[in-house]
Each structure stands twice: as C-alpha cells, then as structure tokens.
mmCIF file of C-alpha atoms in Angstrom:
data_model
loop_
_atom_site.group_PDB
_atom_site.id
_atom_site.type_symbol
_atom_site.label_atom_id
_atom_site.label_comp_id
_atom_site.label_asym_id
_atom_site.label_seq_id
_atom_site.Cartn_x
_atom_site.Cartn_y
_atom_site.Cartn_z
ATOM 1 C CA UNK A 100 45.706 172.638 71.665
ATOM 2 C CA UNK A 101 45.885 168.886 71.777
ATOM 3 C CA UNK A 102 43.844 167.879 68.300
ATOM 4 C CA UNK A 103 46.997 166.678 66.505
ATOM 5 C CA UNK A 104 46.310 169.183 63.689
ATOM 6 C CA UNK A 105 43.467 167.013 62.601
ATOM 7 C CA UNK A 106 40.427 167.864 61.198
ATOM 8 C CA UNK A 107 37.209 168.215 63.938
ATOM 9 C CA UNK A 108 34.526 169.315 61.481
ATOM 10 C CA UNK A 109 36.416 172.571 60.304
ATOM 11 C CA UNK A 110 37.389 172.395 56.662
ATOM 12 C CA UNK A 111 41.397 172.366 56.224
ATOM 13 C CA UNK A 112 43.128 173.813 53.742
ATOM 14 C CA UNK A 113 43.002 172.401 50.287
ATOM 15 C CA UNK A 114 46.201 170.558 48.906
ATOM 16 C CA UNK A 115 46.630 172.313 45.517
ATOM 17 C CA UNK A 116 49.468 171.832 42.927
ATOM 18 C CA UNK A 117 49.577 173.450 39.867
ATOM 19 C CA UNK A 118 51.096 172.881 36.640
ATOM 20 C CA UNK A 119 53.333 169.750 37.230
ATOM 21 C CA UNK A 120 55.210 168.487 34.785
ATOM 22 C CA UNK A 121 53.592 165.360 33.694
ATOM 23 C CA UNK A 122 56.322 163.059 34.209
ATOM 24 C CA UNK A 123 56.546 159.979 36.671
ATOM 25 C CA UNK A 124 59.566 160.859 38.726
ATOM 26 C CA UNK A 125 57.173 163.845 40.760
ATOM 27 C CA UNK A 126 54.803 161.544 41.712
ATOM 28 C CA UNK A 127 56.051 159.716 44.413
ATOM 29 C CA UNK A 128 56.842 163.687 46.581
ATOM 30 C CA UNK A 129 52.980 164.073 45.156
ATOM 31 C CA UNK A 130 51.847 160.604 46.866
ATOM 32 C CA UNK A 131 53.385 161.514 50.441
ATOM 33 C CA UNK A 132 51.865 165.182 49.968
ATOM 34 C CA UNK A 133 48.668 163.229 49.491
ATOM 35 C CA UNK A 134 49.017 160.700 52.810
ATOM 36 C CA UNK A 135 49.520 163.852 54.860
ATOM 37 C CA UNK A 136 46.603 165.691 53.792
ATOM 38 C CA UNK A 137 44.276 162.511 54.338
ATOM 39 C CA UNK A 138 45.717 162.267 57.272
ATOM 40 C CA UNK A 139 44.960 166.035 58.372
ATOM 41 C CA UNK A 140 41.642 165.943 57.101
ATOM 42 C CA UNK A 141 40.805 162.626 59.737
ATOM 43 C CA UNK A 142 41.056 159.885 57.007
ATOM 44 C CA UNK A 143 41.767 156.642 58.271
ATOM 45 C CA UNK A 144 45.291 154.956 57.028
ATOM 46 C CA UNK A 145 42.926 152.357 55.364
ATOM 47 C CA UNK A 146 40.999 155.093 53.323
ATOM 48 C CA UNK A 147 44.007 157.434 52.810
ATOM 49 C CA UNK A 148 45.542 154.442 51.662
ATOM 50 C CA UNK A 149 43.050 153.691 49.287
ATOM 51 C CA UNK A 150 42.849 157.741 48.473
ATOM 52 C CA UNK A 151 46.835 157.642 47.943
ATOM 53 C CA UNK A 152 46.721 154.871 45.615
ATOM 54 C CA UNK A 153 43.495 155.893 43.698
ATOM 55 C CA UNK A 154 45.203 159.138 42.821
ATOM 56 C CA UNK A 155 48.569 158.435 41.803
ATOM 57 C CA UNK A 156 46.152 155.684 39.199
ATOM 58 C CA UNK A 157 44.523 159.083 38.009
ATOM 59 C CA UNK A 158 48.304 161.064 37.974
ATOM 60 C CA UNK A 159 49.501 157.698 36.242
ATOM 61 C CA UNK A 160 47.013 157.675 33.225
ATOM 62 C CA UNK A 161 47.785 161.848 32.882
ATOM 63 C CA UNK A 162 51.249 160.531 32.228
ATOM 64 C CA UNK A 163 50.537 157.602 29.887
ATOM 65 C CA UNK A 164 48.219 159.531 27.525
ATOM 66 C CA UNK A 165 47.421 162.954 27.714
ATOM 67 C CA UNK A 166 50.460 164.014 25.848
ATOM 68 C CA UNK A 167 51.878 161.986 23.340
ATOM 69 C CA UNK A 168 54.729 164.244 22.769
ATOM 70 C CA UNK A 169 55.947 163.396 26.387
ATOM 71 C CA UNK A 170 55.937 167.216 27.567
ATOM 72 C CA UNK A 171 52.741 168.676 29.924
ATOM 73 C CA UNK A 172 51.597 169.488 33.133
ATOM 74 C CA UNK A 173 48.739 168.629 34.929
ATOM 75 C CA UNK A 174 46.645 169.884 37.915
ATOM 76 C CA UNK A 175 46.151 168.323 41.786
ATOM 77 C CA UNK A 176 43.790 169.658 43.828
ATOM 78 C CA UNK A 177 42.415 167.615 47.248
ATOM 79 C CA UNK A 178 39.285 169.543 48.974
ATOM 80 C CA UNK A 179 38.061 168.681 52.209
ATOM 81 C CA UNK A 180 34.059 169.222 51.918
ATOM 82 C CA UNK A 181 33.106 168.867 55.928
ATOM 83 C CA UNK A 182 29.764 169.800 55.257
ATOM 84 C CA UNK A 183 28.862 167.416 52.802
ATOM 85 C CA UNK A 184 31.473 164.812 54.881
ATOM 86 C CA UNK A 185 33.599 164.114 51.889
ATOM 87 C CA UNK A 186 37.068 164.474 50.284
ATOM 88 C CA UNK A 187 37.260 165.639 46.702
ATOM 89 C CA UNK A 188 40.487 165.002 44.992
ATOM 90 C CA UNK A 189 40.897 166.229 41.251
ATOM 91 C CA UNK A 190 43.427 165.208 38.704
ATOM 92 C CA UNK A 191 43.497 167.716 35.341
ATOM 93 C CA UNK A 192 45.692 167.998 32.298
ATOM 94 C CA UNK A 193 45.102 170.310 29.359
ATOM 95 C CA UNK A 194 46.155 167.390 26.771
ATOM 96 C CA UNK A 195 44.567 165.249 24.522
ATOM 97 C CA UNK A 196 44.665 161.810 25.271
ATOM 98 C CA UNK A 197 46.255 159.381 22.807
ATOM 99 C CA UNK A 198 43.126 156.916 22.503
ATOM 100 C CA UNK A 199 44.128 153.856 24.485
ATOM 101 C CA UNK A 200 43.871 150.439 22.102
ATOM 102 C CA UNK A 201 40.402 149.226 21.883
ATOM 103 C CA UNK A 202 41.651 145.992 24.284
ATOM 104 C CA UNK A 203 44.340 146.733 26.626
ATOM 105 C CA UNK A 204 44.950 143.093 26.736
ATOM 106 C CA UNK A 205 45.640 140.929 29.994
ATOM 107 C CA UNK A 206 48.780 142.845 30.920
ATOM 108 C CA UNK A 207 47.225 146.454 31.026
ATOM 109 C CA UNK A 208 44.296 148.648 31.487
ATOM 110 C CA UNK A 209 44.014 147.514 35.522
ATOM 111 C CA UNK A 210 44.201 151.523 36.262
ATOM 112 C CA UNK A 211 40.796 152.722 35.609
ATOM 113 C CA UNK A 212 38.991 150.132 37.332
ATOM 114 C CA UNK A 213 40.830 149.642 40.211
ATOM 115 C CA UNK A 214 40.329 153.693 40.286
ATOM 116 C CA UNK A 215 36.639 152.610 40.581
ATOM 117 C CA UNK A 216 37.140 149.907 43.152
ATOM 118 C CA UNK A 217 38.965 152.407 45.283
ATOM 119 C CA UNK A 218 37.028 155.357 45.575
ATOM 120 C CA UNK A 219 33.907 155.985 46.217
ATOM 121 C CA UNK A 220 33.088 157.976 43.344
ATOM 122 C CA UNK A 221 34.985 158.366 40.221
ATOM 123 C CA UNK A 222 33.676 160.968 37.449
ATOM 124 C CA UNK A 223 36.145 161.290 33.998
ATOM 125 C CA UNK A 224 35.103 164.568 32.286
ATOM 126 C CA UNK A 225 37.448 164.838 28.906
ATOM 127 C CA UNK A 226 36.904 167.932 26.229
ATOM 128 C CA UNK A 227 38.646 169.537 23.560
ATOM 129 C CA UNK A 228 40.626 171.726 26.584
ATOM 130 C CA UNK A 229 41.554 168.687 28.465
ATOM 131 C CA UNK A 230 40.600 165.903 30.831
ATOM 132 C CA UNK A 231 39.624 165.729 34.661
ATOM 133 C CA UNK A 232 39.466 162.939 37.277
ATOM 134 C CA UNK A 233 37.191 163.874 40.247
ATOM 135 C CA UNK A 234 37.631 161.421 42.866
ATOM 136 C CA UNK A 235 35.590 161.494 46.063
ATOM 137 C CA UNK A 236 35.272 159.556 49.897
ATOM 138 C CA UNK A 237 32.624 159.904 52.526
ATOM 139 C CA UNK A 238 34.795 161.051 55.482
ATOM 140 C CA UNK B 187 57.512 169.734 43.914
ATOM 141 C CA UNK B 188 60.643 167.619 43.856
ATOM 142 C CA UNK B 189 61.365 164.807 41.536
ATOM 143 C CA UNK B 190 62.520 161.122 43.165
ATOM 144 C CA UNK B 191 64.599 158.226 41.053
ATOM 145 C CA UNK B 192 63.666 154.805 40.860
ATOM 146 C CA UNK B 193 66.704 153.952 42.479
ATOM 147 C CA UNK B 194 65.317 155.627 45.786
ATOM 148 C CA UNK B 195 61.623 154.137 45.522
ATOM 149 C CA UNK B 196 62.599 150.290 44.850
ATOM 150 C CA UNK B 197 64.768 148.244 45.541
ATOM 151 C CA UNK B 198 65.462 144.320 44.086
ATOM 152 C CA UNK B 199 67.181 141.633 45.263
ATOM 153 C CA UNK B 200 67.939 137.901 44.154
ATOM 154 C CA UNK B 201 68.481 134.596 46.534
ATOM 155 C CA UNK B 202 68.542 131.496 45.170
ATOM 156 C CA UNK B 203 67.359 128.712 47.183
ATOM 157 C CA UNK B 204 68.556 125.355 44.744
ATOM 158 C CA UNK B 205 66.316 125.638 41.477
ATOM 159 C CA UNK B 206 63.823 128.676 43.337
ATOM 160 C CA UNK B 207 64.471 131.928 42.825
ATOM 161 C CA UNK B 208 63.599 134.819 45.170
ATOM 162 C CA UNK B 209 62.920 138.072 44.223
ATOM 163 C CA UNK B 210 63.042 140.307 46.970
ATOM 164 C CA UNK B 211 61.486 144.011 46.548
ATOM 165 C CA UNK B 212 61.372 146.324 48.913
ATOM 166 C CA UNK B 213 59.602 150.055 48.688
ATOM 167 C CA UNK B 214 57.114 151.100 46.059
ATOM 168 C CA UNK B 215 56.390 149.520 42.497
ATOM 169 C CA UNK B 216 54.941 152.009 40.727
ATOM 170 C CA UNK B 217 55.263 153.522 36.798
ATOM 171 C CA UNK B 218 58.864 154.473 37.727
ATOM 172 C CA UNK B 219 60.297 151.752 39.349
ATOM 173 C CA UNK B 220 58.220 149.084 37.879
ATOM 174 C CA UNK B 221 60.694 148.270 35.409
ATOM 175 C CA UNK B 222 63.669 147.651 37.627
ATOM 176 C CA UNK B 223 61.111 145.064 38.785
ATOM 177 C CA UNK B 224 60.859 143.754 34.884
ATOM 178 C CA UNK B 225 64.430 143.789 34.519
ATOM 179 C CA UNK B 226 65.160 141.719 37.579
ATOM 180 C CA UNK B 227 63.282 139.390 36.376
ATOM 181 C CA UNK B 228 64.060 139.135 33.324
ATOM 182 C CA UNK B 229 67.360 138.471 34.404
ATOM 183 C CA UNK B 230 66.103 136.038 36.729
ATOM 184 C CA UNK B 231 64.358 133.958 34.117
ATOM 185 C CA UNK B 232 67.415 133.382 31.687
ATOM 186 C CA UNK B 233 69.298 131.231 34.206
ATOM 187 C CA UNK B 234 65.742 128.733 34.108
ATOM 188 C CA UNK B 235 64.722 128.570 37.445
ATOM 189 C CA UNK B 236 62.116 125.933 38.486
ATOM 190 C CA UNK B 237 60.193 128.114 40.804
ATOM 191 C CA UNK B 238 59.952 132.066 41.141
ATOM 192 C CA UNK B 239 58.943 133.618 44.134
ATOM 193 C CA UNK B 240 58.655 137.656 43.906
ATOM 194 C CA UNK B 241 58.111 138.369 47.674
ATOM 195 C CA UNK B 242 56.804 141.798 47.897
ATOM 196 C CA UNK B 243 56.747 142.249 51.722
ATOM 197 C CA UNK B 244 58.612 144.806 52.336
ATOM 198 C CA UNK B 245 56.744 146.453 49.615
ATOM 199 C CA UNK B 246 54.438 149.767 50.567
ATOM 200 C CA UNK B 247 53.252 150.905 47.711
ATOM 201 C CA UNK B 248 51.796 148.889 44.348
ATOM 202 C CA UNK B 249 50.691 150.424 41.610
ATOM 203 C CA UNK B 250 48.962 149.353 38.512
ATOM 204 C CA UNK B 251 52.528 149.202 36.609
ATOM 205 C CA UNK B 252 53.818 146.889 39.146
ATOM 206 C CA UNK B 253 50.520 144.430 38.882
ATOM 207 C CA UNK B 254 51.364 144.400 35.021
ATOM 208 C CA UNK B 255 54.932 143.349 35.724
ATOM 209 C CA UNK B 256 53.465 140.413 37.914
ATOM 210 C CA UNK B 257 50.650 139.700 35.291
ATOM 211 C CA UNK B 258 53.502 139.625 32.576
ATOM 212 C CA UNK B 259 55.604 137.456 34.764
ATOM 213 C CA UNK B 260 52.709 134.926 35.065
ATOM 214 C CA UNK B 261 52.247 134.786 31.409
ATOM 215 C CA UNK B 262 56.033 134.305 30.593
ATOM 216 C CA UNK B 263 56.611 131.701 32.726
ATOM 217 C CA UNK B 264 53.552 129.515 32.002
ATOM 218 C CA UNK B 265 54.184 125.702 32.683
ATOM 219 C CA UNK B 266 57.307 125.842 33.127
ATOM 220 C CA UNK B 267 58.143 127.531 36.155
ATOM 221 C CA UNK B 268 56.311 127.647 39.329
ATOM 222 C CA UNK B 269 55.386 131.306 40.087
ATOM 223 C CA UNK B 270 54.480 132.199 43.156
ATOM 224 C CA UNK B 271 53.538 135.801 45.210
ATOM 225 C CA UNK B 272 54.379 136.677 48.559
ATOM 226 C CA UNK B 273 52.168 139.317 49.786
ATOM 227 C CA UNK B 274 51.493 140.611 53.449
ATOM 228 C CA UNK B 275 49.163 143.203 54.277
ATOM 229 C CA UNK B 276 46.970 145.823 52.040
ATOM 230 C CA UNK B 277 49.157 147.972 50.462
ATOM 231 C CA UNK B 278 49.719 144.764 48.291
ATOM 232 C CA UNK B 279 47.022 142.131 48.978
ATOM 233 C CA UNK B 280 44.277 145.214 48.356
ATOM 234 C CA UNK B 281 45.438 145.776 44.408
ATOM 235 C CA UNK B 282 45.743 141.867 43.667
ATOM 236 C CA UNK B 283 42.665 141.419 45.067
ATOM 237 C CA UNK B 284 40.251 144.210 43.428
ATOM 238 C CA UNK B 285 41.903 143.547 40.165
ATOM 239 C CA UNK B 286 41.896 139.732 40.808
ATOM 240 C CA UNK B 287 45.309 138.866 40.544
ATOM 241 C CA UNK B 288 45.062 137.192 43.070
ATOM 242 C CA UNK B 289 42.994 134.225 41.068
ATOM 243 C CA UNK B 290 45.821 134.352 38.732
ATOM 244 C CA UNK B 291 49.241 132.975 40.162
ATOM 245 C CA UNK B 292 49.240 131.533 44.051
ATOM 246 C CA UNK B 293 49.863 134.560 46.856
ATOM 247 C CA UNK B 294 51.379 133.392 50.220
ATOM 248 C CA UNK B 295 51.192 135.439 53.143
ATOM 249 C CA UNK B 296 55.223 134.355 54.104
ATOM 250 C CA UNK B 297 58.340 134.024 52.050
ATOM 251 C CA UNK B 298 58.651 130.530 54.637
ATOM 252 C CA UNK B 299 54.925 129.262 53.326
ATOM 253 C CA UNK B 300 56.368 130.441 49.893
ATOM 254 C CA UNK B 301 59.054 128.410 49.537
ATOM 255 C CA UNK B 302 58.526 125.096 51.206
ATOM 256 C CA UNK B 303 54.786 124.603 50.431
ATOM 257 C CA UNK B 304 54.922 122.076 47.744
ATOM 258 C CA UNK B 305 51.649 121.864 45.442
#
C-alpha cells in the first residue's frame, strides 16, 4: 500500500474528543491532533492550517465564556464528509456563555471573525443546553 | 488528552540593539502563552526604548490572544516608540492580515529590514 494513509475518496475515521476540560493548557495536544487528521483526510498544509487555527478560535471562545465559574468540558468532533467533499469540524460545550461586552474594544473580539475569514462556513447554534461551532471546508 | 505549559509552547527573548529593542518569540502565541508575550514586554517598555521590534519568525502558531498582545502593544507605545512587526510566512502574516493588523503598526518580512529601515 503506498497511499501514505491519506484519504482517496474513502471517508476516514472521525477525530472525536469528548468531555475536555475546558481549560487552555489541552489545547495545544488538541491543535496537533487536529493537523494530523487534516492531513489524513488530504487537506492541504495551507487549509489544515487555516482548519487548525479556525478551531482552536472556536476551543478558545469555549474557554473564555461558556463557564464563568472556570470549570467545564467541551466536545471536538472533525468528520470527513467525502461525498459531499467537505470537512466538518464541531466545537460544543454544555455552558452558558457569559455575554461578551456589547464592544469588545480595539484589543479584543478578533476571534469570531477571523473564525469567519478562515473557514468556509461557520454556523454558532447556542440554547439553554449549550453552544456549538460547526465549522466546514470544501476538500 | 494531555495538558502542555506555556513554558513548552513559547518562548521570549530580549536583544538590545542601542535604543531598539528586540523581542524575539519563538513557538506558538496562543491564550496560554500569550501572556509571557505581555510580560516581556512589559518589561521591555519600562527601560524606554526608542524602537520595539517583536520579531515573530520563528513563530508557528498565532492566535487571536497573541494579535491582542500586539494590538495592545501598538496602543501603549503610541508616539513614542517606534513599533515595528517582523513576520515571515502564513502562520503569522495570514492572522494580521484577515484581521488587518497589518494596517495597524509596520510588518517587515526580516528582523535585518526591521531594524535598519529608517522611516
């Protein structure tokens, strides 16, 4: 088998991680977790890049303001969708975030946006149970 | 999944060149490391340098936290010090651009173009 383990129109496995504690110190391991999987599922380095950084923005906010108490976990899933030649990443927490100052001001607030800039498609879903980033690239 | 310290994702380092002070970082700025970043130069800007130059080449990783640090940075030092970016590649240059950072304070390419352009 000489495909380098990378994808040739067959799904791989998802990259799921459950209940981590929402705290900044596990998401570096969670970023390199994420560069492999791009890199398995045929991403370029540009886009897994871009899919790298876009995520640990969505981990970031989970950690900012979902719970104001400082103690939660959160959700990672990354889905490889061959048929519909996309990636799906999700971010989800089970908090209820702090609501962020009506003007972040010039020094913050650059996550959400550059979120947008980054992927292709960015939808924020946020109920009583909790809040979800879905994240997605054409592949 | 295992848990990593800021000491192992960043590190900062200070050269002075006369009046200019380099900040060296090298590794990821992100919400964990970020303020090592802020502290450095914080440090840095007590002893009243003319000219800053954060030179994040060996950098890999930027995060929004570390674009707040530099946004902060530009704000603090205002007219009175020279503050100046070095940037190389998109791991960096990608984040200040999108966000527009780049517009804000002057981003060189070299540490060399850095420090010896004059304005």
């Amino acid at each position: 088998m000489t495909n380098n383990g990378k994808s040739r129109g067959l799904a791989i496995d998802d990259l799921r991680h459950n209940a981590i504690p929402a705290t900044a110190d596990r998401l570096p391991a969670l970023r390199q977790a994420l560069a492999e999987w791009a890199e398995r599922a045929g991403m370029t380095p540009d886009d897994t890049e871009e899919l790298v950084l876009a995520t640990y923005e969505a981990m970031a906010n989970v950690i900012e303001h979902a719970y104001p108490d400082g103690v939660g976990t959160f959700d990672l899933v990354a889905t490889h969708l061959p048929e519909q030649h996309c990636v799906e990443v999700t971010v989800a927490d089970r908090g209820q975030w702090r609501p962020p100052p009506a003007d972040p001001g010039p020094l913050h607030g650059r996550g959400i946006p550059l979120m947008r800039d980054l992927a292709q498609n960015v939808a924020l879903h946020a109920n009583s149970t909790g809040t979800s980033a879905v994240l997605r690239w054409a592949v | 999944m295992p848990s990593t310290t800021s000491k192992e994702l960043v590190s900062v380092g200070v050269q002075w060149h006369g009046s200019t002070a380099l900040v060296e970082v090298t590794g990821a700025v992100d919400v964990l490391s970020a303020p090592r970043l802020e502290k450095a130069v914080a440090d840095v800007l007590t002893e009243a340098p003319t000219r800053l130059v954060i030179d994040l080449t060996g950098v890999e990783f930027l995060a929004s936290a570390g674009l707040a640090v530099l946004a902060g940075t530009q704000q603090r030092t205002g007219e009175q010090v020279d503050f100046r970016v070095v940037a190389e590649g998109s791991a960096t240059g990608r984040p200040l651009h999108l966000t527009g950072l780049d517009q804000d304070f002057a981003v060189y390419p070299t540490r060399e173009e850095a420090l010896i352009t004059d304005v």
